[in-house]
Short mmCIF file of N, CA and C in Angstrom, two decimals:
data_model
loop_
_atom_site.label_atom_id
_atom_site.label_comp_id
_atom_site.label_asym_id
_atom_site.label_seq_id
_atom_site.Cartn_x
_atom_site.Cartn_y
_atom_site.Cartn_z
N UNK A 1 -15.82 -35.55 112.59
CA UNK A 1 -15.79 -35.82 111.17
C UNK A 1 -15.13 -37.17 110.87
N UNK A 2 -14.25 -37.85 111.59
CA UNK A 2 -13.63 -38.90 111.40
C UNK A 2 -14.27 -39.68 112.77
N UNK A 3 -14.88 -40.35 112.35
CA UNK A 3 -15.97 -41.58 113.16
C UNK A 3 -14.92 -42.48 113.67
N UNK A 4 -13.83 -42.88 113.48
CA UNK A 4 -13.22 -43.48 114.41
C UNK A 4 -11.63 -43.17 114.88
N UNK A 5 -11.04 -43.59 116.12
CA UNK A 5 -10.42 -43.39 117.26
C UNK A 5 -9.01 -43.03 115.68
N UNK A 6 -8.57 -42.09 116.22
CA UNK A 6 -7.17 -41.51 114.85
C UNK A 6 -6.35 -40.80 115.81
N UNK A 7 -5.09 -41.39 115.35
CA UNK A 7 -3.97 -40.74 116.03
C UNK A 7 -3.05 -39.31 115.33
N UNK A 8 -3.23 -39.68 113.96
CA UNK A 8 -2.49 -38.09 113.45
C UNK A 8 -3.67 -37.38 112.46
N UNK A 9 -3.77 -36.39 112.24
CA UNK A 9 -4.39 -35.62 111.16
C UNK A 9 -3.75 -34.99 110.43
N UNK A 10 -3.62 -35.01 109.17
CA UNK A 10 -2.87 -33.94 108.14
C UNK A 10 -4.02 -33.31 106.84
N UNK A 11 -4.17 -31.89 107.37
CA UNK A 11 -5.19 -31.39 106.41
C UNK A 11 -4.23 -30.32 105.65
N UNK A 12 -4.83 -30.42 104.30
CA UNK A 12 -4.44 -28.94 103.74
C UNK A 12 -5.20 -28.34 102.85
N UNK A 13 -5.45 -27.35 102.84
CA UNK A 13 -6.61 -26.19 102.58
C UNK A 13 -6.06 -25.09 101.29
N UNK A 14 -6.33 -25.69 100.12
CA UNK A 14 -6.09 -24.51 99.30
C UNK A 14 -7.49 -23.68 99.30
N UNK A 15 -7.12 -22.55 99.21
CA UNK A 15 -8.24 -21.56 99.62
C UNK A 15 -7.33 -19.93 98.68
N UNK A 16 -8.41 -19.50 97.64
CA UNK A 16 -8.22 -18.04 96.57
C UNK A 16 -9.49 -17.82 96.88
N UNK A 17 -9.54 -16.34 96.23
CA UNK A 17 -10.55 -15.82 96.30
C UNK A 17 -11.94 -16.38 95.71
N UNK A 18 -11.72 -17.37 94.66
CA UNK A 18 -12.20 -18.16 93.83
C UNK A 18 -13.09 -19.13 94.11
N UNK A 19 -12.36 -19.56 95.50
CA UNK A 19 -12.95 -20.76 95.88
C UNK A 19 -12.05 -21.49 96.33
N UNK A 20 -11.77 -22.97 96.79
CA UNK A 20 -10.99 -23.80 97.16
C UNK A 20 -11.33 -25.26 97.01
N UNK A 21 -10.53 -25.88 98.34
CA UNK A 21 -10.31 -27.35 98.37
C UNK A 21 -10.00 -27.83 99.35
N UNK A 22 -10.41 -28.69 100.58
CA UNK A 22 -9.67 -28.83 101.46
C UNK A 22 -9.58 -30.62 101.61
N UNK A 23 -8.30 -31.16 101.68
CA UNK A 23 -8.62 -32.60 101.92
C UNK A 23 -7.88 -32.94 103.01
N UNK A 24 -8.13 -34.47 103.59
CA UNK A 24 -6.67 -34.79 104.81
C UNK A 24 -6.50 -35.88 104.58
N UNK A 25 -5.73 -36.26 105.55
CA UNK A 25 -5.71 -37.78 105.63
C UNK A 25 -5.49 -38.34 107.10
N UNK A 26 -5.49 -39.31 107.61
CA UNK A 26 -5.46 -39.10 108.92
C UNK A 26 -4.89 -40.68 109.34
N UNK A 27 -4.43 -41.30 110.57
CA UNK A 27 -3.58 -42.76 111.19
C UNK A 27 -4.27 -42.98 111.78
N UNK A 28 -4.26 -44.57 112.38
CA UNK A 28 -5.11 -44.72 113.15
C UNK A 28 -3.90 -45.09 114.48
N UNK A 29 -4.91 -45.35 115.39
CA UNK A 29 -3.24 -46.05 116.41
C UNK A 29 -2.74 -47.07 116.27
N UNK A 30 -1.55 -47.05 116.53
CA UNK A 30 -0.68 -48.14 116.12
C UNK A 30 -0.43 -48.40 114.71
N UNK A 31 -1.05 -47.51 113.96
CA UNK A 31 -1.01 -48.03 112.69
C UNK A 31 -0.32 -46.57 111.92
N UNK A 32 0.42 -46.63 111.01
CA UNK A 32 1.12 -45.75 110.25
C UNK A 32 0.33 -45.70 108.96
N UNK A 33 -0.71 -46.45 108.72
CA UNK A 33 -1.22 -46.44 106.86
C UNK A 33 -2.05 -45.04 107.12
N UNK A 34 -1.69 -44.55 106.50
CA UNK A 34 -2.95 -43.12 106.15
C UNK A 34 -3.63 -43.26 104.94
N UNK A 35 -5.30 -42.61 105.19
CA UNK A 35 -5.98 -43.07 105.21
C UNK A 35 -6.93 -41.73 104.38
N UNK A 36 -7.28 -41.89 103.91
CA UNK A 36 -7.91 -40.70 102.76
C UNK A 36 -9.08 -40.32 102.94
N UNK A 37 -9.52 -38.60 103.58
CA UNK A 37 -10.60 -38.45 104.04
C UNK A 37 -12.16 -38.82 102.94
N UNK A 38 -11.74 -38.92 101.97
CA UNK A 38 -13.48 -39.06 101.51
C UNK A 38 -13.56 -40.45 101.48
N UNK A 39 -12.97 -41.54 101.75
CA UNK A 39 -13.08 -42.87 102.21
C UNK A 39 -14.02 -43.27 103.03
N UNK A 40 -14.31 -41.91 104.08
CA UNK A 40 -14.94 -42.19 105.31
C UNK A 40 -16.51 -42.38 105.00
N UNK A 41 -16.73 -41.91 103.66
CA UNK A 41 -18.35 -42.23 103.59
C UNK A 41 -18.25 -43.51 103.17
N UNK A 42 -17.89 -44.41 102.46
CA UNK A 42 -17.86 -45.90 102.17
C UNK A 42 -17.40 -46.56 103.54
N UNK A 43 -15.94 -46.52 104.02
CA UNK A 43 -15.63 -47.04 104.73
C UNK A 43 -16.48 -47.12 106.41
N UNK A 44 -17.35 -46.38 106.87
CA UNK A 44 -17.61 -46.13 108.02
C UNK A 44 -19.15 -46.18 107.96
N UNK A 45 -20.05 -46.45 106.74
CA UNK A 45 -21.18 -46.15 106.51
C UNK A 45 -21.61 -44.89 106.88
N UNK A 46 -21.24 -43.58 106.74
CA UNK A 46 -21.65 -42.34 106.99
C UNK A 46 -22.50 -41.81 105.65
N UNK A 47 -23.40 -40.68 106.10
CA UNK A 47 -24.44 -40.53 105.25
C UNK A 47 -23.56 -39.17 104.17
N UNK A 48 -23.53 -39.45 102.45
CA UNK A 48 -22.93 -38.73 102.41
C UNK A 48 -23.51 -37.16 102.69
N UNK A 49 -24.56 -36.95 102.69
CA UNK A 49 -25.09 -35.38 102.99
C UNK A 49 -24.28 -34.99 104.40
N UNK A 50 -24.13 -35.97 105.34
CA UNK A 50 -23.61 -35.48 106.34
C UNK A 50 -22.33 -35.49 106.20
N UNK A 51 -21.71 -36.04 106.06
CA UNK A 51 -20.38 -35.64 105.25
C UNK A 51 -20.02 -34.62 104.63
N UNK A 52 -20.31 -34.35 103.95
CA UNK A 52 -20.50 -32.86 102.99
C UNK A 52 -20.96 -32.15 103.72
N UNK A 53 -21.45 -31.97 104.44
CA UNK A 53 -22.06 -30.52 105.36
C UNK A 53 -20.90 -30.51 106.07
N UNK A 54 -20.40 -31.49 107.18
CA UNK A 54 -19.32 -31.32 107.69
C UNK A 54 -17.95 -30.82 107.02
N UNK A 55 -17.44 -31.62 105.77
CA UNK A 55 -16.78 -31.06 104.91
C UNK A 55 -16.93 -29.56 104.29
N UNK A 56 -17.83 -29.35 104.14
CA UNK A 56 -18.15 -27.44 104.16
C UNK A 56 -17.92 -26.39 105.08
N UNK A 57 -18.39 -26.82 105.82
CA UNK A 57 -17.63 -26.27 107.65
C UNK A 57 -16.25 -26.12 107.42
N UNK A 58 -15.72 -27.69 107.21
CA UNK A 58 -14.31 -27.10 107.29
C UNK A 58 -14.09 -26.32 106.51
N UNK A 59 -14.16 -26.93 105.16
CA UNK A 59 -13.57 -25.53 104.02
C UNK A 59 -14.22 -24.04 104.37
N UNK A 60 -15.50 -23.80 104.97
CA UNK A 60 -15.64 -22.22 105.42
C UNK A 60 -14.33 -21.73 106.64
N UNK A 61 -14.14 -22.86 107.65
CA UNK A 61 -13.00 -22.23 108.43
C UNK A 61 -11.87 -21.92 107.95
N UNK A 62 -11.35 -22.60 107.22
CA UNK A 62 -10.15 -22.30 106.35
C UNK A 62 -10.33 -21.02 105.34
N UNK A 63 -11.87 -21.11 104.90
CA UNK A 63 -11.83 -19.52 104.32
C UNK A 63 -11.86 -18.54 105.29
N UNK A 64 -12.53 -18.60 106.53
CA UNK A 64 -13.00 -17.54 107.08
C UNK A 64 -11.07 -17.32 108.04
N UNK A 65 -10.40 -18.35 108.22
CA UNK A 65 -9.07 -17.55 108.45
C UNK A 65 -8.17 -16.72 107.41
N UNK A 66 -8.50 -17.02 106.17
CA UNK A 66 -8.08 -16.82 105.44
C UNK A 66 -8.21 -14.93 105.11
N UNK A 67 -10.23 -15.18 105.29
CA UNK A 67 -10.25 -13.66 105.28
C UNK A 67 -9.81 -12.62 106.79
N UNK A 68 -9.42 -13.28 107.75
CA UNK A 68 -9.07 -12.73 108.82
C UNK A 68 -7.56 -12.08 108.59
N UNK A 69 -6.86 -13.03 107.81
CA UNK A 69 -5.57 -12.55 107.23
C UNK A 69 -5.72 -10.59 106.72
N UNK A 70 -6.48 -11.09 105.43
CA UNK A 70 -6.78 -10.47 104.65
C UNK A 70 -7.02 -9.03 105.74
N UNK A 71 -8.20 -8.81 106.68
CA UNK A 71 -8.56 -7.86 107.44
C UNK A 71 -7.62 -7.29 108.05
N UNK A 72 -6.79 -7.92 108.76
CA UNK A 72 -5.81 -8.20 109.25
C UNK A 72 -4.25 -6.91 108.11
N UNK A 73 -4.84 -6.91 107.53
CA UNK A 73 -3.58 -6.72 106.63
C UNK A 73 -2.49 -7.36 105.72
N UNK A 74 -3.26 -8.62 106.22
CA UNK A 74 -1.15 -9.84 106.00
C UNK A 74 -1.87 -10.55 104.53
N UNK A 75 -0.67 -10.53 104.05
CA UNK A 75 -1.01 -11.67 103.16
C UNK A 75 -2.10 -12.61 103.24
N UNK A 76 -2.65 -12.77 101.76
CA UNK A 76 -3.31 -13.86 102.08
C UNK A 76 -2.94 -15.13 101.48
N UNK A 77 -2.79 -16.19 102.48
CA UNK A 77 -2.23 -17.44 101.96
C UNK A 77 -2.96 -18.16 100.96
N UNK A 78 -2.30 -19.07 100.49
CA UNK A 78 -2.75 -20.05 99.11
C UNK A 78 -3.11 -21.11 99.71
N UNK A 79 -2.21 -21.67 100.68
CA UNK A 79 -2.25 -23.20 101.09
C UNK A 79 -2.20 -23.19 102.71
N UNK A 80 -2.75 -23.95 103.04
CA UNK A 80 -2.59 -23.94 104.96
C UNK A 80 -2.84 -25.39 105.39
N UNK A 81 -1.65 -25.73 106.08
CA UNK A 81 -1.42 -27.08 106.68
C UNK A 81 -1.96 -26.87 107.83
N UNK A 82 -2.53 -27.66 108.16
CA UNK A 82 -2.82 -28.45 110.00
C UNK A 82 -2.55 -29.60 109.96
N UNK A 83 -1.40 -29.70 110.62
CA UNK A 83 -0.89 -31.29 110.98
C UNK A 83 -1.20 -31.35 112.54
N UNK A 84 -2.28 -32.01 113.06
CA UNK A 84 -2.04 -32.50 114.66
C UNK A 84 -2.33 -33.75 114.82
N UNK A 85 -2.21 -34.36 116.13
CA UNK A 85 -2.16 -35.39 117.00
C UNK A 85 -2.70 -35.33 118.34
N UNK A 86 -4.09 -36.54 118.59
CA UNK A 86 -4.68 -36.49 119.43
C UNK A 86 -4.25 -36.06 121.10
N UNK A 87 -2.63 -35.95 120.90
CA UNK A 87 -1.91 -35.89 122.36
C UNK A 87 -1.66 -34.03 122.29
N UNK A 88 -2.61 -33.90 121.66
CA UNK A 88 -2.93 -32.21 121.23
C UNK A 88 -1.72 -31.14 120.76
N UNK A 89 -0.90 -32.06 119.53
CA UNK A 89 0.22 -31.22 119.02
C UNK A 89 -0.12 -30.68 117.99
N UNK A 90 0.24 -29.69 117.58
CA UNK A 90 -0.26 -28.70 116.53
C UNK A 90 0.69 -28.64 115.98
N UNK A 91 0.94 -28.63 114.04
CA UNK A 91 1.79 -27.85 113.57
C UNK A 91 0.87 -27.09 112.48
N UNK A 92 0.91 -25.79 112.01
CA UNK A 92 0.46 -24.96 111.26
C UNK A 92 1.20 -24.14 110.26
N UNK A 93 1.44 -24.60 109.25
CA UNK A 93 1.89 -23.77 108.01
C UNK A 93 1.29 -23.52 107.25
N UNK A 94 1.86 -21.85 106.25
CA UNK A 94 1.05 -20.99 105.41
C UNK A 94 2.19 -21.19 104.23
N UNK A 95 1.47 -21.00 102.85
CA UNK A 95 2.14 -20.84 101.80
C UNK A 95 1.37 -19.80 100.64
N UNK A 96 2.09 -19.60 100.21
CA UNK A 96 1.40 -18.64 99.14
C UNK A 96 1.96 -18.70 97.76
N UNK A 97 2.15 -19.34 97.31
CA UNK A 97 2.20 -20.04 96.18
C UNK A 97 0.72 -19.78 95.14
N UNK A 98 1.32 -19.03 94.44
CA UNK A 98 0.04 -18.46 93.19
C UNK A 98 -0.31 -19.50 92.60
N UNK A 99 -1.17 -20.30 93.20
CA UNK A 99 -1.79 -21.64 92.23
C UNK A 99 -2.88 -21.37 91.29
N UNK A 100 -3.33 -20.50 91.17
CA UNK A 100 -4.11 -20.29 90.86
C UNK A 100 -4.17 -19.51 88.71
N UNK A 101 -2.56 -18.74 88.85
CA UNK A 101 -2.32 -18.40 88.06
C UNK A 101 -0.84 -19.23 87.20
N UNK A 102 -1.00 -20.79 87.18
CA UNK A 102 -0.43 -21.86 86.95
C UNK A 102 -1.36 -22.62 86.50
N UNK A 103 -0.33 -23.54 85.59
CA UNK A 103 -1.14 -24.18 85.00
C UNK A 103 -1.38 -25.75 85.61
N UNK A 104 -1.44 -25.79 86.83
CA UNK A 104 -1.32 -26.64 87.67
C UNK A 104 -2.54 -27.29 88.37
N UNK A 105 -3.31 -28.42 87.73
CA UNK A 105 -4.56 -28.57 88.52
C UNK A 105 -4.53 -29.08 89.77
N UNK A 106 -5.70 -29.24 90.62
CA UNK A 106 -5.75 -29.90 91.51
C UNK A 106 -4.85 -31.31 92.12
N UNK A 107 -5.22 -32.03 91.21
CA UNK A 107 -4.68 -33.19 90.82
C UNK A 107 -3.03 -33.21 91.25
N UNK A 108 -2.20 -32.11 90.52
CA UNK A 108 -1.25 -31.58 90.68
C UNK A 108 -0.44 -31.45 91.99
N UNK A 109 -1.53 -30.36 92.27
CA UNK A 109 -1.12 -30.08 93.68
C UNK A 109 -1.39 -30.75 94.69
N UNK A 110 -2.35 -31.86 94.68
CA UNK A 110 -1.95 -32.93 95.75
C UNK A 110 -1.12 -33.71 95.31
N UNK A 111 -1.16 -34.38 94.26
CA UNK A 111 0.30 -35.48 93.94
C UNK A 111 1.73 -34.53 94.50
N UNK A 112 1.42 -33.24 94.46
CA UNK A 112 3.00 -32.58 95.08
C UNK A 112 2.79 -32.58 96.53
N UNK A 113 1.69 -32.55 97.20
CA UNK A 113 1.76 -32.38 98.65
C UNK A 113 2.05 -33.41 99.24
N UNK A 114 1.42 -34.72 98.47
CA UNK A 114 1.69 -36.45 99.32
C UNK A 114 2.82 -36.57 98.64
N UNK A 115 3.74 -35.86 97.60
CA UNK A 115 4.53 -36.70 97.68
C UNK A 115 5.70 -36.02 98.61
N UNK A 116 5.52 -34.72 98.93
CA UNK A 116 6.61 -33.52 99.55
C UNK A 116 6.08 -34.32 101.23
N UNK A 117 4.94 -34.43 101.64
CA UNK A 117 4.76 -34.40 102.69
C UNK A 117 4.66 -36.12 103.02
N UNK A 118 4.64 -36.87 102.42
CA UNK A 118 4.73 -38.54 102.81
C UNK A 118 6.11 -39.03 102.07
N UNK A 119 6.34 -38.29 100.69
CA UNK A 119 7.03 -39.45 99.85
C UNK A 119 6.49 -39.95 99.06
N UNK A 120 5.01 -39.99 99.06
CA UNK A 120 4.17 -41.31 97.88
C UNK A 120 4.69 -40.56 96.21
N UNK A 121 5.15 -41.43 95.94
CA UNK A 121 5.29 -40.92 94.65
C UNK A 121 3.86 -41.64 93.73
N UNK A 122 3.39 -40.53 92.90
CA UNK A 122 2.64 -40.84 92.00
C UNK A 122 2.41 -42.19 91.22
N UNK A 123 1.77 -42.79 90.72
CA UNK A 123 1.12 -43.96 90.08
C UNK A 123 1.77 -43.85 88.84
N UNK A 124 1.59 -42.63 87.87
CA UNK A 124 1.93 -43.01 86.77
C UNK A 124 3.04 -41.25 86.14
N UNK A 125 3.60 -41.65 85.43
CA UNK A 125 4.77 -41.44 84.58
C UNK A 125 4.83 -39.41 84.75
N UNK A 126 3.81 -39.59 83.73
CA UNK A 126 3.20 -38.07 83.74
C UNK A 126 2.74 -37.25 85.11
N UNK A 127 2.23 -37.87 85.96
CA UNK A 127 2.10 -37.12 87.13
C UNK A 127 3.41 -37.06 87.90
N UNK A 128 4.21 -37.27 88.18
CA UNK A 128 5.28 -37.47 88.48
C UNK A 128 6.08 -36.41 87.70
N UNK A 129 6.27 -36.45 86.65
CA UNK A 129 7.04 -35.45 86.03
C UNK A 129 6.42 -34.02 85.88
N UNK A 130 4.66 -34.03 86.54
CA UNK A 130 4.03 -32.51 87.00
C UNK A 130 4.43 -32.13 88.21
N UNK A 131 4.94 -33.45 89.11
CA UNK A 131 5.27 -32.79 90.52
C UNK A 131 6.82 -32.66 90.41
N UNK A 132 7.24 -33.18 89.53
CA UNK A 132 8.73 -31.87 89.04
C UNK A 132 8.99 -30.88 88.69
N UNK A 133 7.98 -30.58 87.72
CA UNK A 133 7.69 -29.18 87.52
C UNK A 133 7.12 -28.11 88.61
N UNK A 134 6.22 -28.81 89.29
CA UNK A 134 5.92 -27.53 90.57
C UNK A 134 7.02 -27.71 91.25
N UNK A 135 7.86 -28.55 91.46
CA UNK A 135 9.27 -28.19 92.30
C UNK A 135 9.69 -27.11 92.09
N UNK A 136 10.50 -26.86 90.25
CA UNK A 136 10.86 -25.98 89.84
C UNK A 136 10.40 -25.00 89.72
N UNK A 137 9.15 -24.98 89.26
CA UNK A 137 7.98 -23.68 89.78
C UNK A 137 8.27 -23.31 90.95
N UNK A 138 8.03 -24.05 91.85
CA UNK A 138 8.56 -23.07 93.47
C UNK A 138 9.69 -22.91 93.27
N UNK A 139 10.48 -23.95 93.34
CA UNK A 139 12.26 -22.84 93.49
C UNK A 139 12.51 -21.48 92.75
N UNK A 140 11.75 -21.53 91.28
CA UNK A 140 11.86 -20.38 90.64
C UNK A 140 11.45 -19.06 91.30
N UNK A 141 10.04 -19.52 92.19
CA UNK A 141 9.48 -18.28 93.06
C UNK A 141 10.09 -17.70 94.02
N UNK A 142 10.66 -18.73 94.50
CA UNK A 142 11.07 -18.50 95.89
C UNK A 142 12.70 -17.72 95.22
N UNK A 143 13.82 -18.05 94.33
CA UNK A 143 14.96 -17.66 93.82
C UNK A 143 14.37 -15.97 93.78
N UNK A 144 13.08 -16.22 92.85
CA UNK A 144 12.46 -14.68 92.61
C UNK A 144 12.38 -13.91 93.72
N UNK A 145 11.83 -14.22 94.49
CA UNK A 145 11.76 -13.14 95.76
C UNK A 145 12.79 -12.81 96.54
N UNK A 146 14.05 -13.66 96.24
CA UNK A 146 14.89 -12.67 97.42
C UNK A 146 15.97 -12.04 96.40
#
């Protein structure tokens, strides 16, 4: 799916019963700039149909673990990280964070993931002060449950 030589991958997969979202971003070597997966149809000349088919795949795997949970018995997660690296390191985290019943769009919840998981802080004023609020939104959840 990524046409050229990449040293880290960071995907994350919101996935409800509803439907989902999955985006990444990914390094190249030697290089630390990350790099935004739907770029790759401009940047690489890729066809976008093939793109999107591939991009569907993924988001079905991320559903279809999702419903394995589910079969499974366990919770079913909201959010699922895959962070790896071509030297075949894996990290995998689950969250469950009710996004769904928030008033929190998309938009949202990635400006909170790049900025929790890189630092990038948002462009402008207002988004920034939404990824304060899902802060507090989670701490509130998380205070809630124990």
């Amino acid at each position: 799916m990524i046409p050229v030589e990449w040293e880290k991958v960071y995907v994350i997969a919101y996935v409800d019963d509803g439907g989902g979202q999955v985006i990444f971003y990914y390094t190249k070597p030697r290089n630390d700039e990350l790099y935004y997966y739907s770029s790759i149809v401009e940047d690489y000349n890729v066809l976008e149909e093939i793109f999107d088919d591939l991009w569907m795949e993924l988001y079905r795997s991320f559903k279809k673990l999702r419903n394995i949970f589910k079969e499974e018995s366990l919770e079913p997660w909201t959010s699922c990280e895959f962070d790896f690296t071509k030297e075949d390191k894996l990290k995998v985290s689950f969250d469950y964070i009710d996004w769904k019943n928030t008033e929190f769009d998309q938009l949202g919840q990635e400006n909170y993931y790049n900025y929790r998981k890189f630092g990038i802080i948002p462009e402008m004023e207002y988004e920034m002060e939404e990824v304060k609020q899902i802060e507090q939104y989670i701490k509130e959840q998380e205070e809630a449950e124990q």
